[in-house]
Amino acid sequence: MLQTSVHVIVLGDVTRSPRILRQACYLANEGYTVTVSGYDASLSVAAKTKNMNGLDLVNIPDPKKYLFLSSLSLIVKFILHSFFFLFHLIQHCRSPVILVQSPPAVPTFLVLWIFTRITGKKLIIDWHNYGFTLLELTTTRGGFLPRVYQMLELSFASRFLSSNVEHLCVSRALQKNLLRWNINASVYYDRAPDDFASTPVDAAHELFTRLKTEYPALSDQVGSTRRTRFTEVITLPADCGGQITQWRTDRPALVLSSCSWTPDDDFTMMIEALDRYNERAEKSESELPHVVFAVTGRGPLKSYYEQLIREKCWTHVEVIMPWLTPEDYPVFLGCADVGISLHRSSSGLDLPMKVCCFSV
């Protein structure tokens, strides 16, 4: 089975890499033996892939977890990151084909170029965005560090990874831009898994009933076990018998966004929009519905925005920040009346993965 095996690599948190994870699951379903390597892979992906035959998880040690690295220079960090990654490949990579996500391109490209040159393995790079543009979100645009990163990313790929390497990318705009660097990539669009669909009311009621204790915004004020904020169980007349579950006609609008809580997602814009909505809804002649706005995800800026939201005195808007299991997330998403992507493209070339049919 060696000839039909693929090693999928994310030099980052696999939880925040749904595209590459779906590709791994698709390959496993097609009969390939797939190994997924990433930071905290054994913990973050286990629930999503526990019933997936032919798919193994291997954790890459994250150098950032070692406190002594925080005081080291960037050059030493680069060397140590490269050593950790190369040692992982030598120890675990047995497949003839490697599929890697970019960004991050540093030190990924250099290490993989060395490794594939020695072993003769086939390399496929899936371009999601440009890492140097992400770096510019937190540093000076066009500064020294982004320019060095761009050199190690695009200049290096153009020089050493353009002819004998296969390339995928997320959009035609990114494909066109890569051609300027002599990189010929095939467009591979994102597609939601089959379990992402409109949620039947029975499944919605079961989910809201379980979650309403932790998130009171989902609970009916009466506290009945037969009612949530959005659904209710109705007993049918005696001649019909039984009972049915239905959506409540007086339910609020459920708006959902998945946020990574990084500079890539501009949540300040969302707070301003909720401010305006609440002002309009407060007008006596307004018939705008009450809004329950659910924001899923974790990230470094979450606590900052939680504090901003606590300071608001909205009367027609409630915000909850649930952390859902991989099984509950698609069910909850399928209950939403409106989905919003807050993704701000750092390069202007990639498509937000959370949007259907159109980009933001």
mmCIF file of C-alpha atoms in Angstrom:
data_model
loop_
_atom_site.group_PDB
_atom_site.id
_atom_site.type_symbol
_atom_site.label_atom_id
_atom_site.label_comp_id
_atom_site.label_asym_id
_atom_site.label_seq_id
_atom_site.Cartn_x
_atom_site.Cartn_y
_atom_site.Cartn_z
ATOM 1 C CA MET A 1 0.000 0.000 0.000
ATOM 2 C CA LEU A 2 3.100 2.232 0.012
ATOM 3 C CA GLN A 3 2.408 3.419 -3.531
ATOM 4 C CA THR A 4 -1.023 4.735 -2.452
ATOM 5 C CA SER A 5 0.033 6.538 0.689
ATOM 6 C CA VAL A 6 0.224 10.285 1.294
ATOM 7 C CA HIS A 7 1.796 12.284 4.113
ATOM 8 C CA VAL A 8 -0.182 15.473 4.809
ATOM 9 C CA ILE A 9 1.720 18.187 6.671
ATOM 10 C CA VAL A 10 0.596 21.346 8.458
ATOM 11 C CA LEU A 11 3.412 23.174 10.207
ATOM 12 C CA GLY A 12 0.806 24.740 12.487
ATOM 13 C CA ASP A 13 -2.363 24.029 14.447
ATOM 14 C CA VAL A 14 -4.327 21.416 12.511
ATOM 15 C CA THR A 15 -7.561 22.567 14.172
ATOM 16 C CA ARG A 16 -7.292 25.812 12.234
ATOM 17 C CA SER A 17 -6.557 24.047 8.947
ATOM 18 C CA PRO A 18 -9.946 22.660 7.842
ATOM 19 C CA ARG A 19 -9.098 22.668 4.137
ATOM 20 C CA ILE A 20 -6.038 20.442 4.417
ATOM 21 C CA LEU A 21 -7.827 18.210 6.921
ATOM 22 C CA ARG A 22 -10.729 17.699 4.515
ATOM 23 C CA GLN A 23 -8.239 16.798 1.802
ATOM 24 C CA ALA A 24 -6.713 14.199 4.120
ATOM 25 C CA CYS A 25 -10.131 12.730 4.902
ATOM 26 C CA TYR A 26 -11.031 12.657 1.209
ATOM 27 C CA LEU A 27 -7.834 10.793 0.351
ATOM 28 C CA ALA A 28 -8.508 8.298 3.154
ATOM 29 C CA ASN A 29 -12.043 7.730 1.844
ATOM 30 C CA GLU A 30 -10.578 7.074 -1.601
ATOM 31 C CA GLY A 31 -8.435 4.263 -0.199
ATOM 32 C CA TYR A 32 -5.143 6.048 0.389
ATOM 33 C CA THR A 33 -3.184 5.484 3.558
ATOM 34 C CA VAL A 34 -2.857 8.981 4.994
ATOM 35 C CA THR A 35 -0.638 10.339 7.745
ATOM 36 C CA VAL A 36 -1.427 13.817 9.081
ATOM 37 C CA SER A 37 1.367 15.708 10.831
ATOM 38 C CA GLY A 38 0.809 18.976 12.670
ATOM 39 C CA TYR A 39 1.028 20.759 15.987
ATOM 40 C CA ASP A 40 -1.257 19.074 18.552
ATOM 41 C CA ALA A 41 -2.543 16.823 15.771
ATOM 42 C CA SER A 42 -3.172 13.877 18.066
ATOM 43 C CA LEU A 43 -5.420 16.028 20.257
ATOM 44 C CA SER A 44 -7.160 18.434 17.918
ATOM 45 C CA VAL A 45 -8.037 16.116 15.049
ATOM 46 C CA ALA A 46 -8.782 12.877 16.880
ATOM 47 C CA ALA A 47 -12.472 13.640 17.305
ATOM 48 C CA LYS A 48 -12.891 14.535 13.623
ATOM 49 C CA THR A 49 -11.116 11.459 12.297
ATOM 50 C CA LYS A 50 -11.829 8.790 14.901
ATOM 51 C CA ASN A 51 -13.991 6.781 12.471
ATOM 52 C CA MET A 52 -11.702 7.313 9.485
ATOM 53 C CA ASN A 53 -9.951 4.148 8.348
ATOM 54 C CA GLY A 54 -6.475 4.524 6.888
ATOM 55 C CA LEU A 55 -5.764 7.879 8.535
ATOM 56 C CA ASP A 56 -3.109 8.269 11.223
ATOM 57 C CA LEU A 57 -2.213 11.322 13.284
ATOM 58 C CA VAL A 58 1.347 12.263 14.209
ATOM 59 C CA ASN A 59 2.164 15.211 16.424
ATOM 60 C CA ILE A 60 4.973 17.591 15.435
ATOM 61 C CA PRO A 61 6.661 19.056 18.529
ATOM 62 C CA ASP A 62 5.891 22.781 18.598
ATOM 63 C CA PRO A 63 9.091 24.694 19.443
ATOM 64 C CA LYS A 64 6.994 27.656 20.641
ATOM 65 C CA LYS A 65 5.988 25.636 23.684
ATOM 66 C CA TYR A 66 9.539 25.628 24.930
ATOM 67 C CA LEU A 67 9.890 28.810 26.949
ATOM 68 C CA PHE A 68 13.602 29.149 26.389
ATOM 69 C CA LEU A 69 12.972 29.869 22.714
ATOM 70 C CA SER A 70 11.295 33.179 23.505
ATOM 71 C CA SER A 71 14.629 34.769 24.315
ATOM 72 C CA LEU A 72 16.500 33.432 21.301
ATOM 73 C CA SER A 73 17.207 35.383 18.150
ATOM 74 C CA LEU A 74 15.145 34.835 15.002
ATOM 75 C CA ILE A 75 18.040 33.075 13.274
ATOM 76 C CA VAL A 76 18.441 30.561 16.100
ATOM 77 C CA LYS A 77 14.668 30.035 16.183
ATOM 78 C CA PHE A 78 14.694 29.390 12.443
ATOM 79 C CA ILE A 79 17.448 26.796 12.831
ATOM 80 C CA LEU A 80 15.679 25.058 15.721
ATOM 81 C CA HIS A 81 12.324 25.026 13.919
ATOM 82 C CA SER A 82 14.035 23.541 10.876
ATOM 83 C CA PHE A 83 15.771 20.886 12.969
ATOM 84 C CA PHE A 84 12.526 19.872 14.711
ATOM 85 C CA PHE A 85 10.721 19.590 11.384
ATOM 86 C CA LEU A 86 13.488 17.726 9.544
ATOM 87 C CA PHE A 87 13.882 15.255 12.396
ATOM 88 C CA HIS A 88 10.116 14.657 12.328
ATOM 89 C CA LEU A 89 10.203 13.928 8.593
ATOM 90 C CA ILE A 90 13.107 11.501 8.947
ATOM 91 C CA GLN A 91 11.331 9.703 11.754
ATOM 92 C CA HIS A 92 7.778 9.548 10.403
ATOM 93 C CA CYS A 93 7.549 10.246 6.650
ATOM 94 C CA ARG A 94 7.360 6.922 4.776
ATOM 95 C CA SER A 95 4.944 7.931 2.006
ATOM 96 C CA PRO A 96 6.140 8.621 -1.541
ATOM 97 C CA VAL A 97 3.929 11.727 -1.744
ATOM 98 C CA ILE A 98 3.917 14.745 0.585
ATOM 99 C CA LEU A 99 1.055 17.265 0.598
ATOM 100 C CA VAL A 100 1.886 20.414 2.537
ATOM 101 C CA GLN A 101 -0.095 23.530 3.408
ATOM 102 C CA SER A 102 1.374 26.988 2.887
ATOM 103 C CA PRO A 103 1.514 29.257 4.793
ATOM 104 C CA PRO A 104 3.602 28.798 6.769
ATOM 105 C CA ALA A 105 6.321 28.634 4.149
ATOM 106 C CA VAL A 106 9.182 29.234 6.595
ATOM 107 C CA PRO A 107 10.991 26.971 7.319
ATOM 108 C CA THR A 108 8.652 24.522 5.557
ATOM 109 C CA PHE A 109 9.850 25.030 1.981
ATOM 110 C CA LEU A 110 13.568 24.864 2.708
ATOM 111 C CA VAL A 111 13.309 21.741 4.864
ATOM 112 C CA LEU A 112 11.016 19.940 2.409
ATOM 113 C CA TRP A 113 13.262 20.841 -0.517
ATOM 114 C CA ILE A 114 16.239 19.284 1.267
ATOM 115 C CA PHE A 115 14.237 16.239 2.354
ATOM 116 C CA THR A 116 12.681 15.536 -1.068
ATOM 117 C CA ARG A 117 16.005 16.043 -2.846
ATOM 118 C CA ILE A 118 17.541 13.357 -0.643
ATOM 119 C CA THR A 119 14.618 10.912 -0.646
ATOM 120 C CA GLY A 120 13.136 11.508 -4.100
ATOM 121 C CA LYS A 121 9.627 11.909 -2.714
ATOM 122 C CA LYS A 122 6.936 13.791 -4.636
ATOM 123 C CA LEU A 123 5.935 17.174 -3.183
ATOM 124 C CA ILE A 124 2.576 18.937 -3.563
ATOM 125 C CA ILE A 125 2.159 22.454 -2.155
ATOM 126 C CA ASP A 126 -1.333 23.767 -1.426
ATOM 127 C CA TRP A 127 -1.209 27.575 -1.388
ATOM 128 C CA HIS A 128 -3.834 29.106 0.921
ATOM 129 C CA ASN A 129 -2.349 32.603 1.052
ATOM 130 C CA TYR A 130 1.012 34.350 1.280
ATOM 131 C CA GLY A 131 2.751 34.201 4.639
ATOM 132 C CA PHE A 132 4.590 37.487 4.177
ATOM 133 C CA THR A 133 1.258 39.350 3.868
ATOM 134 C CA LEU A 134 0.080 37.794 7.138
ATOM 135 C CA LEU A 135 3.304 38.974 8.757
ATOM 136 C CA GLU A 136 2.575 42.494 7.519
ATOM 137 C CA LEU A 137 -0.598 42.552 9.631
ATOM 138 C CA THR A 138 1.535 42.723 12.782
ATOM 139 C CA THR A 139 4.663 44.459 11.454
ATOM 140 C CA THR A 140 5.496 47.303 9.088
ATOM 141 C CA ARG A 141 4.150 46.767 5.591
ATOM 142 C CA GLY A 142 7.107 46.274 3.276
ATOM 143 C CA GLY A 143 9.428 46.133 6.277
ATOM 144 C CA PHE A 144 12.552 44.057 6.694
ATOM 145 C CA LEU A 145 10.933 40.909 8.152
ATOM 146 C CA PRO A 146 8.128 40.653 5.540
ATOM 147 C CA ARG A 147 10.680 41.139 2.743
ATOM 148 C CA VAL A 148 12.895 38.379 4.137
ATOM 149 C CA TYR A 149 9.856 36.110 4.496
ATOM 150 C CA GLN A 150 8.782 36.862 0.920
ATOM 151 C CA MET A 151 12.252 35.905 -0.276
ATOM 152 C CA LEU A 152 12.129 32.587 1.610
ATOM 153 C CA GLU A 153 8.575 32.000 0.392
ATOM 154 C CA LEU A 154 8.000 33.156 -3.190
ATOM 155 C CA SER A 155 11.557 33.731 -4.385
ATOM 156 C CA PHE A 156 12.662 30.361 -3.020
ATOM 157 C CA ALA A 157 9.617 28.552 -4.441
ATOM 158 C CA SER A 158 10.128 30.214 -7.815
ATOM 159 C CA ARG A 159 13.786 29.182 -7.929
ATOM 160 C CA PHE A 160 13.718 25.700 -6.402
ATOM 161 C CA LEU A 161 10.103 24.491 -6.220
ATOM 162 C CA SER A 162 8.582 25.417 -9.570
ATOM 163 C CA SER A 163 9.533 22.626 -11.990
ATOM 164 C CA ASN A 164 9.445 19.308 -10.132
ATOM 165 C CA VAL A 165 6.719 20.196 -7.637
ATOM 166 C CA GLU A 166 2.937 20.188 -8.059
ATOM 167 C CA HIS A 167 1.037 23.240 -6.833
ATOM 168 C CA LEU A 168 -2.573 23.802 -5.771
ATOM 169 C CA CYS A 169 -4.193 27.086 -4.746
ATOM 170 C CA VAL A 170 -7.528 28.347 -3.432
ATOM 171 C CA SER A 171 -8.529 30.881 -6.106
ATOM 172 C CA ARG A 172 -7.951 32.003 -9.675
ATOM 173 C CA ALA A 173 -6.611 35.319 -8.415
ATOM 174 C CA LEU A 174 -3.935 33.509 -6.422
ATOM 175 C CA GLN A 175 -3.231 31.243 -9.400
ATOM 176 C CA LYS A 176 -2.660 34.274 -11.636
ATOM 177 C CA ASN A 177 -0.366 35.909 -9.095
ATOM 178 C CA LEU A 178 1.689 32.738 -8.639
ATOM 179 C CA LEU A 179 2.313 32.665 -12.395
ATOM 180 C CA ARG A 180 4.222 35.932 -11.993
ATOM 181 C CA TRP A 181 6.681 33.908 -9.919
ATOM 182 C CA ASN A 182 6.887 31.113 -12.506
ATOM 183 C CA ILE A 183 4.723 28.856 -10.320
ATOM 184 C CA ASN A 184 1.986 27.030 -12.246
ATOM 185 C CA ALA A 185 -0.777 26.073 -9.804
ATOM 186 C CA SER A 186 -4.111 24.325 -10.293
ATOM 187 C CA VAL A 187 -7.149 25.881 -8.616
ATOM 188 C CA TYR A 188 -8.740 23.620 -6.016
ATOM 189 C CA TYR A 189 -11.788 25.301 -4.505
ATOM 190 C CA ASP A 190 -12.944 24.757 -0.961
ATOM 191 C CA ARG A 191 -16.043 22.656 -0.490
ATOM 192 C CA ALA A 192 -17.923 22.004 2.709
ATOM 193 C CA PRO A 193 -18.150 18.379 3.909
ATOM 194 C CA ASP A 194 -21.414 16.506 3.399
ATOM 195 C CA ASP A 195 -22.410 16.866 7.060
ATOM 196 C CA PHE A 196 -22.777 20.635 6.606
ATOM 197 C CA ALA A 197 -26.419 21.140 5.618
ATOM 198 C CA SER A 198 -29.638 22.679 6.913
ATOM 199 C CA THR A 199 -30.435 21.146 10.292
ATOM 200 C CA PRO A 200 -33.827 19.432 10.799
ATOM 201 C CA VAL A 201 -35.866 20.963 13.598
ATOM 202 C CA ASP A 202 -35.718 17.780 15.719
ATOM 203 C CA ALA A 203 -31.905 17.842 15.695
ATOM 204 C CA ALA A 204 -31.907 21.582 16.379
ATOM 205 C CA HIS A 205 -34.205 21.136 19.390
ATOM 206 C CA GLU A 206 -31.993 18.385 20.813
ATOM 207 C CA LEU A 207 -28.874 20.543 20.405
ATOM 208 C CA PHE A 208 -30.414 23.684 21.907
ATOM 209 C CA THR A 209 -31.793 21.671 24.814
ATOM 210 C CA ARG A 210 -28.289 20.398 25.632
ATOM 211 C CA LEU A 211 -26.602 23.777 25.209
ATOM 212 C CA LYS A 212 -29.141 26.100 26.826
ATOM 213 C CA THR A 213 -27.915 25.456 30.372
ATOM 214 C CA GLU A 214 -24.440 26.680 29.456
ATOM 215 C CA TYR A 215 -25.710 29.416 27.131
ATOM 216 C CA PRO A 216 -28.896 31.018 28.556
ATOM 217 C CA ALA A 217 -29.478 32.961 25.330
ATOM 218 C CA LEU A 218 -30.612 29.644 23.810
ATOM 219 C CA SER A 219 -33.052 28.965 26.643
ATOM 220 C CA ASP A 220 -36.742 29.818 26.851
ATOM 221 C CA GLN A 221 -37.540 32.206 29.677
ATOM 222 C CA VAL A 222 -40.132 29.816 31.066
ATOM 223 C CA GLY A 223 -37.453 27.164 31.488
ATOM 224 C CA SER A 224 -39.579 24.381 30.036
ATOM 225 C CA THR A 225 -37.782 21.264 28.807
ATOM 226 C CA ARG A 226 -40.194 21.248 25.866
ATOM 227 C CA ARG A 227 -39.148 24.695 24.689
ATOM 228 C CA THR A 228 -35.953 26.448 23.733
ATOM 229 C CA ARG A 229 -35.527 29.987 22.463
ATOM 230 C CA PHE A 230 -35.919 28.731 18.914
ATOM 231 C CA THR A 231 -37.890 25.469 19.022
ATOM 232 C CA GLU A 232 -40.835 23.908 20.809
ATOM 233 C CA VAL A 233 -42.525 20.529 21.156
ATOM 234 C CA ILE A 234 -46.276 20.641 20.466
ATOM 235 C CA THR A 235 -48.708 17.944 21.578
ATOM 236 C CA LEU A 236 -51.117 17.042 18.802
ATOM 237 C CA PRO A 237 -54.888 16.666 19.294
ATOM 238 C CA ALA A 238 -56.080 13.357 20.675
ATOM 239 C CA ASP A 239 -57.410 12.181 17.315
ATOM 240 C CA CYS A 240 -53.962 12.720 15.776
ATOM 241 C CA GLY A 241 -51.891 11.478 18.690
ATOM 242 C CA GLY A 242 -48.235 12.045 19.423
ATOM 243 C CA GLN A 243 -46.322 15.301 19.240
ATOM 244 C CA ILE A 244 -44.236 17.305 16.815
ATOM 245 C CA THR A 245 -41.234 19.594 17.122
ATOM 246 C CA GLN A 246 -41.392 22.891 15.284
ATOM 247 C CA TRP A 247 -39.589 26.197 14.942
ATOM 248 C CA ARG A 248 -41.089 28.916 17.089
ATOM 249 C CA THR A 249 -42.698 31.754 15.150
ATOM 250 C CA ASP A 250 -41.496 34.269 17.753
ATOM 251 C CA ARG A 251 -37.893 33.075 17.753
ATOM 252 C CA PRO A 252 -35.024 35.563 17.415
ATOM 253 C CA ALA A 253 -32.736 35.583 14.411
ATOM 254 C CA LEU A 254 -29.733 33.305 14.888
ATOM 255 C CA VAL A 255 -26.631 34.817 13.308
ATOM 256 C CA LEU A 256 -23.386 32.845 13.325
ATOM 257 C CA SER A 257 -19.761 33.563 12.566
ATOM 258 C CA SER A 258 -16.676 31.387 12.899
ATOM 259 C CA CYS A 259 -13.770 33.511 14.038
ATOM 260 C CA SER A 260 -10.091 32.716 14.555
ATOM 261 C CA TRP A 261 -9.741 35.797 16.788
ATOM 262 C CA THR A 262 -6.657 37.015 14.957
ATOM 263 C CA PRO A 263 -5.968 40.244 13.005
ATOM 264 C CA ASP A 264 -7.193 38.283 9.962
ATOM 265 C CA ASP A 265 -10.767 38.605 11.305
ATOM 266 C CA ASP A 266 -11.920 42.193 11.861
ATOM 267 C CA PHE A 267 -14.390 41.761 14.719
ATOM 268 C CA THR A 268 -14.374 45.500 15.479
ATOM 269 C CA MET A 269 -16.388 45.982 12.303
ATOM 270 C CA MET A 270 -18.927 43.435 13.575
ATOM 271 C CA ILE A 271 -19.330 45.224 16.906
ATOM 272 C CA GLU A 272 -19.975 48.491 15.077
ATOM 273 C CA ALA A 273 -22.599 46.756 12.935
ATOM 274 C CA LEU A 274 -24.318 45.320 16.020
ATOM 275 C CA ASP A 275 -24.322 48.802 17.571
ATOM 276 C CA ARG A 276 -26.129 50.187 14.542
ATOM 277 C CA TYR A 277 -28.551 47.280 14.404
ATOM 278 C CA ASN A 278 -29.472 47.687 18.063
ATOM 279 C CA GLU A 279 -30.074 51.432 17.580
ATOM 280 C CA ARG A 280 -32.457 50.781 14.699
ATOM 281 C CA ALA A 281 -34.222 47.930 16.479
ATOM 282 C CA GLU A 282 -34.891 50.142 19.512
ATOM 283 C CA LYS A 283 -37.044 52.501 17.478
ATOM 284 C CA SER A 284 -40.711 51.944 18.276
ATOM 285 C CA GLU A 285 -41.723 51.618 14.630
ATOM 286 C CA SER A 286 -39.029 49.030 13.931
ATOM 287 C CA GLU A 287 -40.024 45.426 13.298
ATOM 288 C CA LEU A 288 -36.486 44.120 13.264
ATOM 289 C CA PRO A 289 -36.137 40.811 15.121
ATOM 290 C CA HIS A 290 -34.109 40.262 18.257
ATOM 291 C CA VAL A 291 -30.691 38.831 17.346
ATOM 292 C CA VAL A 292 -28.699 36.089 19.019
ATOM 293 C CA PHE A 293 -25.207 36.352 17.559
ATOM 294 C CA ALA A 294 -23.066 33.252 18.080
ATOM 295 C CA VAL A 295 -19.323 33.442 17.454
ATOM 296 C CA THR A 296 -17.428 30.163 17.516
ATOM 297 C CA GLY A 297 -13.688 29.638 17.637
ATOM 298 C CA ARG A 298 -10.673 30.365 19.782
ATOM 299 C CA GLY A 299 -7.748 32.694 19.359
ATOM 300 C CA PRO A 300 -5.465 35.273 20.970
ATOM 301 C CA LEU A 301 -7.870 38.229 20.696
ATOM 302 C CA LYS A 302 -10.962 36.483 22.046
ATOM 303 C CA SER A 303 -10.676 37.741 25.632
ATOM 304 C CA TYR A 304 -10.139 41.305 24.398
ATOM 305 C CA TYR A 305 -13.388 41.300 22.429
ATOM 306 C CA GLU A 306 -15.258 39.512 25.201
ATOM 307 C CA GLN A 307 -14.497 42.489 27.428
ATOM 308 C CA LEU A 308 -15.692 44.953 24.776
ATOM 309 C CA ILE A 309 -18.958 43.059 24.411
ATOM 310 C CA ARG A 310 -19.539 42.929 28.174
ATOM 311 C CA GLU A 311 -19.383 46.725 28.211
ATOM 312 C CA LYS A 312 -22.246 46.993 25.705
ATOM 313 C CA CYS A 313 -25.829 47.603 26.841
ATOM 314 C CA TRP A 314 -27.637 46.149 23.868
ATOM 315 C CA THR A 315 -31.356 45.504 24.290
ATOM 316 C CA HIS A 316 -32.025 43.711 20.999
ATOM 317 C CA VAL A 317 -28.735 41.860 20.561
ATOM 318 C CA GLU A 318 -27.194 39.027 22.577
ATOM 319 C CA VAL A 319 -23.741 37.606 21.887
ATOM 320 C CA ILE A 320 -22.591 34.137 22.868
ATOM 321 C CA MET A 321 -19.223 32.521 22.170
ATOM 322 C CA PRO A 322 -19.754 28.765 22.249
ATOM 323 C CA TRP A 323 -16.947 26.259 21.849
ATOM 324 C CA LEU A 324 -18.603 23.350 20.066
ATOM 325 C CA THR A 325 -17.543 19.761 19.542
ATOM 326 C CA PRO A 326 -16.760 18.658 15.974
ATOM 327 C CA GLU A 327 -20.080 16.775 15.998
ATOM 328 C CA ASP A 328 -22.158 19.727 17.240
ATOM 329 C CA TYR A 329 -20.595 22.414 15.066
ATOM 330 C CA PRO A 330 -22.219 21.483 11.710
ATOM 331 C CA VAL A 331 -25.575 20.984 13.459
ATOM 332 C CA PHE A 332 -25.370 24.426 15.064
ATOM 333 C CA LEU A 333 -24.219 26.005 11.810
ATOM 334 C CA GLY A 334 -27.191 24.461 10.010
ATOM 335 C CA CYS A 335 -29.563 26.204 12.439
ATOM 336 C CA ALA A 336 -28.348 29.706 11.609
ATOM 337 C CA ASP A 337 -30.526 32.167 9.724
ATOM 338 C CA VAL A 338 -27.491 34.159 8.603
ATOM 339 C CA GLY A 339 -23.804 33.290 8.415
ATOM 340 C CA ILE A 340 -21.150 36.006 8.383
ATOM 341 C CA SER A 341 -17.487 35.744 7.440
ATOM 342 C CA LEU A 342 -15.236 38.312 9.076
ATOM 343 C CA HIS A 343 -12.177 37.118 7.198
ATOM 344 C CA ARG A 344 -10.043 39.936 5.839
ATOM 345 C CA SER A 345 -7.685 38.739 3.154
ATOM 346 C CA SER A 346 -4.159 39.888 3.915
ATOM 347 C CA SER A 347 -3.133 39.353 0.299
ATOM 348 C CA GLY A 348 -6.432 40.157 -1.406
ATOM 349 C CA LEU A 349 -6.015 36.900 -3.326
ATOM 350 C CA ASP A 350 -7.386 34.093 -1.173
ATOM 351 C CA LEU A 351 -11.046 33.230 -0.714
ATOM 352 C CA PRO A 352 -12.542 33.036 2.799
ATOM 353 C CA MET A 353 -13.185 29.360 3.469
ATOM 354 C CA LYS A 354 -16.361 30.050 5.446
ATOM 355 C CA VAL A 355 -18.287 31.657 2.584
ATOM 356 C CA CYS A 356 -20.502 29.913 0.036
ATOM 357 C CA CYS A 357 -20.767 31.080 -3.577
ATOM 358 C CA PHE A 358 -19.144 34.477 -3.118
ATOM 359 C CA SER A 359 -16.099 36.021 -1.517
ATOM 360 C CA VAL A 360 -15.884 38.892 0.971
#
